[in-house]
mmCIF file with all atom_site columns, C-alpha atoms in Angstrom:
data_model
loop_
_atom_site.group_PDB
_atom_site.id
_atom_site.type_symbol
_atom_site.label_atom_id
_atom_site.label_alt_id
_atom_site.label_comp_id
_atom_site.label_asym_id
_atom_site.label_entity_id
_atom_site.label_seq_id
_atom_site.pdbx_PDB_ins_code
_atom_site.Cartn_x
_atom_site.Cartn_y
_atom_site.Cartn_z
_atom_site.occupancy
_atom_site.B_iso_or_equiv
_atom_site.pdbx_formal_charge
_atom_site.auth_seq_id
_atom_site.auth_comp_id
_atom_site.auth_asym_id
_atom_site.auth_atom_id
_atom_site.pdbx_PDB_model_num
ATOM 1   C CA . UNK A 1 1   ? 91.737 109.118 80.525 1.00 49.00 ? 1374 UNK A CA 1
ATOM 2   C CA . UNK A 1 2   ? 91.769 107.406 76.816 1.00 54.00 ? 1375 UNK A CA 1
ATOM 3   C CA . UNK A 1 3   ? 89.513 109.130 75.210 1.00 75.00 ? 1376 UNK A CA 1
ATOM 4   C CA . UNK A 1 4   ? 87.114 107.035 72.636 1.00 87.00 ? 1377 UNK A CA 1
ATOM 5   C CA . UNK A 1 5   ? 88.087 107.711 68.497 1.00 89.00 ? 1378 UNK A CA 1
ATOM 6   C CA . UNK A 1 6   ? 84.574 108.305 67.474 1.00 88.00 ? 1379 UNK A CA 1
ATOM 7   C CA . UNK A 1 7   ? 83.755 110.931 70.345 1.00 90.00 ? 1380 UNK A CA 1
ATOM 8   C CA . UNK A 1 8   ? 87.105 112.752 69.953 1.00 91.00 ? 1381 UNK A CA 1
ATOM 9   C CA . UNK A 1 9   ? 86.387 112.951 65.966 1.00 93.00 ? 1382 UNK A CA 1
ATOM 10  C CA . UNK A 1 10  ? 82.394 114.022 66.605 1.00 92.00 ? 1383 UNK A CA 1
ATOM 11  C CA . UNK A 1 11  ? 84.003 116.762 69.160 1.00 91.00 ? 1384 UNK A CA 1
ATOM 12  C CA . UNK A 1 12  ? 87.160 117.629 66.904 1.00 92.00 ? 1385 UNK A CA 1
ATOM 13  C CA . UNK A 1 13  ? 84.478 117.716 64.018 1.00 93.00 ? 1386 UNK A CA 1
ATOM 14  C CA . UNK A 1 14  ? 82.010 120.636 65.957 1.00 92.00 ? 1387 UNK A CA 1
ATOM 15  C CA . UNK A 1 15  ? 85.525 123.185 66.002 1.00 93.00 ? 1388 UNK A CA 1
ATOM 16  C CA . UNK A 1 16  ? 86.187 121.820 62.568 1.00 94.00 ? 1389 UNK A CA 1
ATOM 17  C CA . UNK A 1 17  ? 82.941 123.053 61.555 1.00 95.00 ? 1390 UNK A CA 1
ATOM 18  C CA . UNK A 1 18  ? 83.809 127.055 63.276 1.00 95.00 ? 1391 UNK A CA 1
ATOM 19  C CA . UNK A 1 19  ? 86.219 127.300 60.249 1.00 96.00 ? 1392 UNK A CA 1
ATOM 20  C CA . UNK A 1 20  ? 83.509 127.236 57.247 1.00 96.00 ? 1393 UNK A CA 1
ATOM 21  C CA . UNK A 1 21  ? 81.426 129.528 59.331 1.00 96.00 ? 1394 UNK A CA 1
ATOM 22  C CA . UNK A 1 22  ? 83.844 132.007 59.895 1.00 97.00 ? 1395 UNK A CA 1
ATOM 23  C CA . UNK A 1 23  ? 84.788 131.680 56.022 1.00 96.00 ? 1396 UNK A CA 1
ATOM 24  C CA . UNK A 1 24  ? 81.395 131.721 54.640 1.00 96.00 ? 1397 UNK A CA 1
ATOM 25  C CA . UNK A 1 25  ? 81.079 135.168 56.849 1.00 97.00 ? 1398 UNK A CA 1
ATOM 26  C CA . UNK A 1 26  ? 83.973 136.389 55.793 1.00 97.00 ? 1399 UNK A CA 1
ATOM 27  C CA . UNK A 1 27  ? 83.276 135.242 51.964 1.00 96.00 ? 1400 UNK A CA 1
ATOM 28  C CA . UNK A 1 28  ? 79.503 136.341 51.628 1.00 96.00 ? 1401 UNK A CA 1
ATOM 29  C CA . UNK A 1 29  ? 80.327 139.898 53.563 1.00 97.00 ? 1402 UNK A CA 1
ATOM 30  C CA . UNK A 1 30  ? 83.315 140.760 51.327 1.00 97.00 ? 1403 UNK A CA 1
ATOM 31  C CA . UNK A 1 31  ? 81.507 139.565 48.459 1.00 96.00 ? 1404 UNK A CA 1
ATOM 32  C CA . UNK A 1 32  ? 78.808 142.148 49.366 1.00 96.00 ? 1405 UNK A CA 1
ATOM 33  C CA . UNK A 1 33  ? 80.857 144.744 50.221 1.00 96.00 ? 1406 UNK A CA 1
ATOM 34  C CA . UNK A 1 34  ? 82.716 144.336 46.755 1.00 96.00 ? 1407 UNK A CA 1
ATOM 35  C CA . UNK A 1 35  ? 79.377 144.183 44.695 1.00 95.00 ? 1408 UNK A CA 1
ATOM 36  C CA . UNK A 1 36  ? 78.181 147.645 46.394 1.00 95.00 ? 1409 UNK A CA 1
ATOM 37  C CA . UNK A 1 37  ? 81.144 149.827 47.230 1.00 95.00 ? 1410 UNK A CA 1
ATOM 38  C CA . UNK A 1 38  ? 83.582 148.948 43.567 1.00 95.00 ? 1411 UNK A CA 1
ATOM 39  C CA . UNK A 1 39  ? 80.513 146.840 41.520 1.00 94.00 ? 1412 UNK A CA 1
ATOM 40  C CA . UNK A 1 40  ? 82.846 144.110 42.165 1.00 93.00 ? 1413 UNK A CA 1
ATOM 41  C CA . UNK A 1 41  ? 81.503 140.938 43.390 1.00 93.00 ? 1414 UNK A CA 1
ATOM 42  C CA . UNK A 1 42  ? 83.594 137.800 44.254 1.00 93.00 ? 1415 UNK A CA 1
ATOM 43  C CA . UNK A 1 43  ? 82.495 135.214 41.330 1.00 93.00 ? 1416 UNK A CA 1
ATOM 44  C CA . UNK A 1 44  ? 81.561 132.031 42.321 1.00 91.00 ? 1417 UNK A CA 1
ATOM 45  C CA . UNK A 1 45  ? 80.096 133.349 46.016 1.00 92.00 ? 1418 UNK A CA 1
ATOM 46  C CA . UNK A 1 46  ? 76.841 131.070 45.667 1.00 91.00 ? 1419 UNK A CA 1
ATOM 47  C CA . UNK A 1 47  ? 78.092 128.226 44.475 1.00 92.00 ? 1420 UNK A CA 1
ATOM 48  C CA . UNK A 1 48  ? 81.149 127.532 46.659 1.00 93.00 ? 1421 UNK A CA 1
ATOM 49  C CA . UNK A 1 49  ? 78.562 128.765 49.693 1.00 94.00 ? 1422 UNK A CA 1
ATOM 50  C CA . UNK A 1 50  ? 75.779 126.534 48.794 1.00 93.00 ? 1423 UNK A CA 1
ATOM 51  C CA . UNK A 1 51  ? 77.924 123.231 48.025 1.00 93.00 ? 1424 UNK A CA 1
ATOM 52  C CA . UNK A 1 52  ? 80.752 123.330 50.711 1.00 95.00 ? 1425 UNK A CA 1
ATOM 53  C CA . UNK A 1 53  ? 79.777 125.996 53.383 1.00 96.00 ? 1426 UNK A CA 1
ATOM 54  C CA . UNK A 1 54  ? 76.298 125.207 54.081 1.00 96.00 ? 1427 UNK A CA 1
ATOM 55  C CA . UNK A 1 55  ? 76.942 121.115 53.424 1.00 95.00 ? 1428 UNK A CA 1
ATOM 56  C CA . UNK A 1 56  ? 80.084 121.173 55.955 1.00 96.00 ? 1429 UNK A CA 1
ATOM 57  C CA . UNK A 1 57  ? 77.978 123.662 58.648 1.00 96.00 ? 1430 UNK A CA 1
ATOM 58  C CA . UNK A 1 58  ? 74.997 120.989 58.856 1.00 95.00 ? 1431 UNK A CA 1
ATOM 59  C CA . UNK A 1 59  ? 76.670 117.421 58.183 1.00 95.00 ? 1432 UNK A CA 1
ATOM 60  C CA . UNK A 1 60  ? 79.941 117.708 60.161 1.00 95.00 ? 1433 UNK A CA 1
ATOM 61  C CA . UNK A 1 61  ? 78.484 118.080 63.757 1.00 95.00 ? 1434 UNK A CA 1
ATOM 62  C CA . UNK A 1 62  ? 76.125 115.408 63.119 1.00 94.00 ? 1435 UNK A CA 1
ATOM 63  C CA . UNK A 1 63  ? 78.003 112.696 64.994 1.00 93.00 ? 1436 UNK A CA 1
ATOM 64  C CA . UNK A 1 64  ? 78.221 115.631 67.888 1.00 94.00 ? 1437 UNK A CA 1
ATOM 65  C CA . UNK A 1 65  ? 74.587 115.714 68.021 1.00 92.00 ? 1438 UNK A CA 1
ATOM 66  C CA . UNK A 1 66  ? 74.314 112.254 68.276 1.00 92.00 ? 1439 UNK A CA 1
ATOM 67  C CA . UNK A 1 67  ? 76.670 111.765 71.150 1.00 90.00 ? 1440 UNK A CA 1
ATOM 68  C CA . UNK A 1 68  ? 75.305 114.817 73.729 1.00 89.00 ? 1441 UNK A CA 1
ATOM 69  C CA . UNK A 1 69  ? 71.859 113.784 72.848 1.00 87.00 ? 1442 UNK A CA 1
ATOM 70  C CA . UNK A 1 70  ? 71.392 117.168 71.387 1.00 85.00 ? 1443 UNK A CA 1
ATOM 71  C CA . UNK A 1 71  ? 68.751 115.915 68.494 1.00 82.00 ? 1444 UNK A CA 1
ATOM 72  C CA . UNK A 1 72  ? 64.887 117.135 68.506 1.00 80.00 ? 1445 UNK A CA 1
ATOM 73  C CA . UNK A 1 73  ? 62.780 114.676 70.657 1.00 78.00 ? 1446 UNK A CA 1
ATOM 74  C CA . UNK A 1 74  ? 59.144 115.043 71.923 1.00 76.00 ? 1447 UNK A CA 1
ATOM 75  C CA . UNK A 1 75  ? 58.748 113.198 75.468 1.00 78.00 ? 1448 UNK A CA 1
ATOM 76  C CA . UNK A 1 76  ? 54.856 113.524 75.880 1.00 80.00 ? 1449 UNK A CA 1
ATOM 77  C CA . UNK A 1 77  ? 54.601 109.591 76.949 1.00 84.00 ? 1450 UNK A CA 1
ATOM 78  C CA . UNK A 1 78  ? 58.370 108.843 77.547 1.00 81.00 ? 1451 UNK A CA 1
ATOM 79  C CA . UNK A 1 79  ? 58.535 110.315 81.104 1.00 81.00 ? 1452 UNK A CA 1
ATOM 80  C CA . UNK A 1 80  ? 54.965 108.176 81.867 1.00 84.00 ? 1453 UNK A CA 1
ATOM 81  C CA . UNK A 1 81  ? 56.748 104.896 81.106 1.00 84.00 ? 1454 UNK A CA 1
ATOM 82  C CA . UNK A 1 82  ? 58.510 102.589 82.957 1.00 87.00 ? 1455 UNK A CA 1
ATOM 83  C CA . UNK A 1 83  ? 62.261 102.812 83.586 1.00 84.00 ? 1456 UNK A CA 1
ATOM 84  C CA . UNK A 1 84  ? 62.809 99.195  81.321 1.00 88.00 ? 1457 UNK A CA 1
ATOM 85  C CA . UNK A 1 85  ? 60.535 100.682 78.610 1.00 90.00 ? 1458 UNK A CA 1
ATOM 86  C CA . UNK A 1 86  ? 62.035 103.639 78.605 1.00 87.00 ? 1459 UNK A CA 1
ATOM 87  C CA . UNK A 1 87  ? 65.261 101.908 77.582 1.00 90.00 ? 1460 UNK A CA 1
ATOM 88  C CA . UNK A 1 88  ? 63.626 100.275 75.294 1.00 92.00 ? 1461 UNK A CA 1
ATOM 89  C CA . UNK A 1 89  ? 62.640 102.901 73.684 1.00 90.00 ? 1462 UNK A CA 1
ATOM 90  C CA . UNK A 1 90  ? 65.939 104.941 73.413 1.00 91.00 ? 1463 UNK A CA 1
ATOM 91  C CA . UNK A 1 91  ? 67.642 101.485 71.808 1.00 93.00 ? 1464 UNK A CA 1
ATOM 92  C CA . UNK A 1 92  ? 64.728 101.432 69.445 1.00 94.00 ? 1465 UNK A CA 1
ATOM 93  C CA . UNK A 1 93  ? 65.720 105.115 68.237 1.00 92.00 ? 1466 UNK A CA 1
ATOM 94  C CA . UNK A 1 94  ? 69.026 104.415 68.361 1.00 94.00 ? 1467 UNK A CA 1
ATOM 95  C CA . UNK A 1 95  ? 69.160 101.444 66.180 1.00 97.00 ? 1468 UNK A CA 1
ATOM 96  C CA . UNK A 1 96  ? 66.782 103.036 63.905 1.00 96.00 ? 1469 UNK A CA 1
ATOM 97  C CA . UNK A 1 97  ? 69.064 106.484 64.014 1.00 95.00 ? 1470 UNK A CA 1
ATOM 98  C CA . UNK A 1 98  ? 71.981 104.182 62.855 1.00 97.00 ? 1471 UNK A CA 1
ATOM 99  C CA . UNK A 1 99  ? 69.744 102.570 60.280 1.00 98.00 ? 1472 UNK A CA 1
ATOM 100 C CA . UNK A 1 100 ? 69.118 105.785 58.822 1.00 97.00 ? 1473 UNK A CA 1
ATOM 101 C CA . UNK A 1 101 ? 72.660 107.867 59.268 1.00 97.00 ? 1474 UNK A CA 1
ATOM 102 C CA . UNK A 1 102 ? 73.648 104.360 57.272 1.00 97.00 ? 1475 UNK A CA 1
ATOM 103 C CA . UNK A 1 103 ? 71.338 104.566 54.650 1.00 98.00 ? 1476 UNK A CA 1
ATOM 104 C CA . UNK A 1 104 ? 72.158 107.822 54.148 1.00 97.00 ? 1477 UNK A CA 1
ATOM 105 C CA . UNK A 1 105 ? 76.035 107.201 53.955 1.00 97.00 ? 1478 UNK A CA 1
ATOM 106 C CA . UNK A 1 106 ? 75.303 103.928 51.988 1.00 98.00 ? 1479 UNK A CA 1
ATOM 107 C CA . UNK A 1 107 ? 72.737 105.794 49.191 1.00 97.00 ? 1480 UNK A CA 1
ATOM 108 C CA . UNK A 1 108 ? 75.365 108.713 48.966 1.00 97.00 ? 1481 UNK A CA 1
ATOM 109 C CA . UNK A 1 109 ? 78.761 107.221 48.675 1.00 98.00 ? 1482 UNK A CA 1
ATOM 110 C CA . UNK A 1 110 ? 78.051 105.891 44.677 1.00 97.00 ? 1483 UNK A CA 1
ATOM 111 C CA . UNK A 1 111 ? 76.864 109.628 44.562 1.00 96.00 ? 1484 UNK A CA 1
ATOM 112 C CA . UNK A 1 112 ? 80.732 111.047 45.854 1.00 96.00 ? 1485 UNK A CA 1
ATOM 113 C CA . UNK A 1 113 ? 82.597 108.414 43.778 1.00 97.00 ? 1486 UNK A CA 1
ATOM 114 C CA . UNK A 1 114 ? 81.016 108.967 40.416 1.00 97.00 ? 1487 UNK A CA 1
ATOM 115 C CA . UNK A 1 115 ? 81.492 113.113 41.485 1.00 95.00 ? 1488 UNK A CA 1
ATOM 116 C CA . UNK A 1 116 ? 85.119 112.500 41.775 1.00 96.00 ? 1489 UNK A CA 1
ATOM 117 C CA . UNK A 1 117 ? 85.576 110.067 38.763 1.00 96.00 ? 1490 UNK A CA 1
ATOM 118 C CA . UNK A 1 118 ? 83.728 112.649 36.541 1.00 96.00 ? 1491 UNK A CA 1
ATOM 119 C CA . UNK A 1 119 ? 85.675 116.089 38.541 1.00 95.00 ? 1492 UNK A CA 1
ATOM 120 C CA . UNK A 1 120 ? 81.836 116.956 39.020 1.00 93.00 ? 1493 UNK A CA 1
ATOM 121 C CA . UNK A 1 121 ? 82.038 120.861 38.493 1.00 92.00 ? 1494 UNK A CA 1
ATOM 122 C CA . UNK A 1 122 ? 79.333 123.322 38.973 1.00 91.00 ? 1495 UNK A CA 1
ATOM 123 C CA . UNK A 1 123 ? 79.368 126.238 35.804 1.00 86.00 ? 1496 UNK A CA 1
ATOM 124 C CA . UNK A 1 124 ? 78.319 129.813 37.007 1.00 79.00 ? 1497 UNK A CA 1
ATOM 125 C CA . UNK A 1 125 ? 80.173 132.986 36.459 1.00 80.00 ? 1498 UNK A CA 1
ATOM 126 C CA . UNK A 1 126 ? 83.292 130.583 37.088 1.00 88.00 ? 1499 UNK A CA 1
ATOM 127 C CA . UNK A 1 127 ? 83.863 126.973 37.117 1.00 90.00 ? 1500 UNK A CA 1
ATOM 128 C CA . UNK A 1 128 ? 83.813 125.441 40.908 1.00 91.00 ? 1501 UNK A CA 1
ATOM 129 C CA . UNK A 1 129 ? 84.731 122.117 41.493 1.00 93.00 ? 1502 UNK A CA 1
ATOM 130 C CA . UNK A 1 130 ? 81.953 120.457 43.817 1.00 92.00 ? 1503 UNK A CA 1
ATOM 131 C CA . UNK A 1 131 ? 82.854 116.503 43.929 1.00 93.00 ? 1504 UNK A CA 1
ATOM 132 C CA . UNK A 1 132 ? 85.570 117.006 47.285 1.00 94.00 ? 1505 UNK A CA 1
ATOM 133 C CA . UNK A 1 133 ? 82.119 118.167 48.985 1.00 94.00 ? 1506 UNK A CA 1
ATOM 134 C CA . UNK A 1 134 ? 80.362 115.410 47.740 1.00 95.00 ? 1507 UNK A CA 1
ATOM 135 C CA . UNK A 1 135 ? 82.376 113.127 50.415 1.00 97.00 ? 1508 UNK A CA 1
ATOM 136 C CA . UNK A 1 136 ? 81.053 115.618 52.986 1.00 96.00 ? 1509 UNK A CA 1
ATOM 137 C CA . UNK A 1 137 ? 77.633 113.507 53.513 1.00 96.00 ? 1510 UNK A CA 1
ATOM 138 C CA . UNK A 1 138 ? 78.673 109.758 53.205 1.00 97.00 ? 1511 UNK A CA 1
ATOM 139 C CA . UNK A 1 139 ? 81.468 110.520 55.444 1.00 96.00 ? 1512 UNK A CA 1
ATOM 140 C CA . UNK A 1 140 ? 79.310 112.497 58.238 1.00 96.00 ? 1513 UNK A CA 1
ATOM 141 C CA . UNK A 1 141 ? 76.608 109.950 57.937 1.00 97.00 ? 1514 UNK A CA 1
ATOM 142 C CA . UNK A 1 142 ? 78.602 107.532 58.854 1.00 97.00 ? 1515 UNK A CA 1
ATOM 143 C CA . UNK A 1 143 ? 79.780 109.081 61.790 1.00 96.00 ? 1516 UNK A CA 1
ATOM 144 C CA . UNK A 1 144 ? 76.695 109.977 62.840 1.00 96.00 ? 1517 UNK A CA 1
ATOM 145 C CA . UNK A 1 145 ? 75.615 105.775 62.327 1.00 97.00 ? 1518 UNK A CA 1
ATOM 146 C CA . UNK A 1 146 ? 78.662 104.923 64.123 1.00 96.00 ? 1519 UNK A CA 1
ATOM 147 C CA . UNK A 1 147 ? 78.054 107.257 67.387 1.00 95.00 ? 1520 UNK A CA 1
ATOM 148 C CA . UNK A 1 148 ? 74.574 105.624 67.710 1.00 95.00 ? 1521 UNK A CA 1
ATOM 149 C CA . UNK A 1 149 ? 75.744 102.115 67.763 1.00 96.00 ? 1522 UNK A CA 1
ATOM 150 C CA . UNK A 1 150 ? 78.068 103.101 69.907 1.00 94.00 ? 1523 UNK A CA 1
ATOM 151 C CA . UNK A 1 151 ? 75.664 104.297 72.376 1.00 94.00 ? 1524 UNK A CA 1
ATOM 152 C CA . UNK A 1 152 ? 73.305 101.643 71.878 1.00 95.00 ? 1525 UNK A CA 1
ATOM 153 C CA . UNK A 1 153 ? 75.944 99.222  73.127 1.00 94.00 ? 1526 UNK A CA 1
ATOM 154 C CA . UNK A 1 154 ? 76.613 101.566 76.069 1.00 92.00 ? 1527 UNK A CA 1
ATOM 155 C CA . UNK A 1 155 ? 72.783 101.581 76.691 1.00 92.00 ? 1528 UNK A CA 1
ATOM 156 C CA . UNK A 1 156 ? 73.098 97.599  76.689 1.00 92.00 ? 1529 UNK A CA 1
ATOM 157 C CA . UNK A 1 157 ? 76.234 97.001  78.204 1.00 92.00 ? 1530 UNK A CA 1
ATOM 158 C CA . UNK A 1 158 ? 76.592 100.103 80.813 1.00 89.00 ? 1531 UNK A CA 1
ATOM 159 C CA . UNK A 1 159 ? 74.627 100.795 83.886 1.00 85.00 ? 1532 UNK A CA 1
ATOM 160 C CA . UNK A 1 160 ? 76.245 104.050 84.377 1.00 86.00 ? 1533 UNK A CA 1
ATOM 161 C CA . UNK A 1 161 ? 75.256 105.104 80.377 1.00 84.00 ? 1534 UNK A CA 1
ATOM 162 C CA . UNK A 1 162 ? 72.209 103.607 80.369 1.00 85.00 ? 1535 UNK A CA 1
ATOM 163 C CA . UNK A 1 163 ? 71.055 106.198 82.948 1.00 83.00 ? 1536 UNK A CA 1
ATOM 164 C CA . UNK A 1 164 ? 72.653 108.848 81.413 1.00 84.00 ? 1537 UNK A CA 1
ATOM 165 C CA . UNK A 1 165 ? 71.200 107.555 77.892 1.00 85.00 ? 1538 UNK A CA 1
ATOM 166 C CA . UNK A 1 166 ? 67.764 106.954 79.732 1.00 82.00 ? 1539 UNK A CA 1
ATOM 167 C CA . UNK A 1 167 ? 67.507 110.856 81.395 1.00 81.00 ? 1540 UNK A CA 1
ATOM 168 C CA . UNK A 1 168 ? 65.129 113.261 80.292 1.00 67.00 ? 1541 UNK A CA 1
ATOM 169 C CA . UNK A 1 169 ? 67.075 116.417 79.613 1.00 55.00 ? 1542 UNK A CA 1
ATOM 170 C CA . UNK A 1 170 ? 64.174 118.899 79.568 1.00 49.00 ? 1543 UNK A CA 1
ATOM 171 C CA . UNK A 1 171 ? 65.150 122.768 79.426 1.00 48.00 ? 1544 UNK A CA 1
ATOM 172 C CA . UNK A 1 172 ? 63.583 124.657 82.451 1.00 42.00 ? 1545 UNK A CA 1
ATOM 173 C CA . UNK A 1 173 ? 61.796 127.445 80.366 1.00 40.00 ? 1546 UNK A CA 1
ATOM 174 C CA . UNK A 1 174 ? 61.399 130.871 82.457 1.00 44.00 ? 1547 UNK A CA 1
ATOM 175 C CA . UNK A 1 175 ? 57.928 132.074 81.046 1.00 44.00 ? 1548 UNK A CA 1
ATOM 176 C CA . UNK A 1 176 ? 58.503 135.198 82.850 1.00 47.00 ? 1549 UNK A CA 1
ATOM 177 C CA . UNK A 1 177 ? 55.581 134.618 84.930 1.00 45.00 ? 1550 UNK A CA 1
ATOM 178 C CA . UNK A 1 178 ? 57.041 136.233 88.263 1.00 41.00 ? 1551 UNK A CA 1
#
């Protein structure tokens, strides 16, 4: 089966993301071992964890989300409504999930090219170039925008989808009441 380019990036993009998690582990437990055993500490731990770890962990699977449906939702009045309002009502989010990933991408993207035209560099104990991780956001946003248009015009266009797009996917919840 030929797989779709924007669902085989999101996917590729979720193990992508495996790789700064193991190395921010691996970083922030050496660094800590280092500071406490030999008073040692690797320089530059915070900044290169709080501007390309933590940015890559939360904006790369974004598109991911996005395509299993994975995102918070409340459905106290969805599962009341109608099956055509329903749909309705998961194009309306989706357009205005696009609208947003976009905006996002759109108000960012000056951000990452005046970071690279200036080498935007962050000074602590040692000097860490930042503006690569700038790209990180625009970039994922516009994933993320993508997938939902994508989806929208599955939720138009595709019985099958639209059902899928349409289900409630509520986790049964064992209370531990027997």
């Amino acid at each position: 089966m030929i797989r779709n380019p924007l669902e085989w990036v999101s996917e590729a993009l979720v193990t992508v993301t495996t790789i700064p998690v193991l190395a921010m582990k691996v970083h922030v437990t050496l660094d800590v071992v280092l500071k406490y055993t030999v008073n040692t500490p690797i320089q530059g731990t915070l900044e290169v964890t709080a501007y390309y770890y933590m940015v890559a962990i939360v904006v790369l699977p974004m598109g991911f989300v996005e395509l299993t449906r994975q995102s918070i939702a409340v459905e106290l009045f969805y599962q009341m409504m109608p099956p055509r309002m329903q749909v309705a009502v998961v194009g309306f989010v989706l357009l205005l999930s696009a609208i947003g990933y976009g905006g996002v991408a759109w108000i960012s993207w000056p951000d990452a090219i005046k970071a690279f035209e200036r080498k935007e560099i962050v000074m602590g104990a040692v000097r860490v170039y930042i503006w690569p991780a700038r790209f990180l956001l625009p970039c994922a946003m516009m994933l993320a925008a993508a997938v939902c248009l994508m989806l929208f015009a599955r939720l138009l266009f595709k019985p099958r989808a639209r059902a899928e797009l349409t289900a409630v996917h509520t986790a049964d919840i064992d209370h531990g009441a027997d």
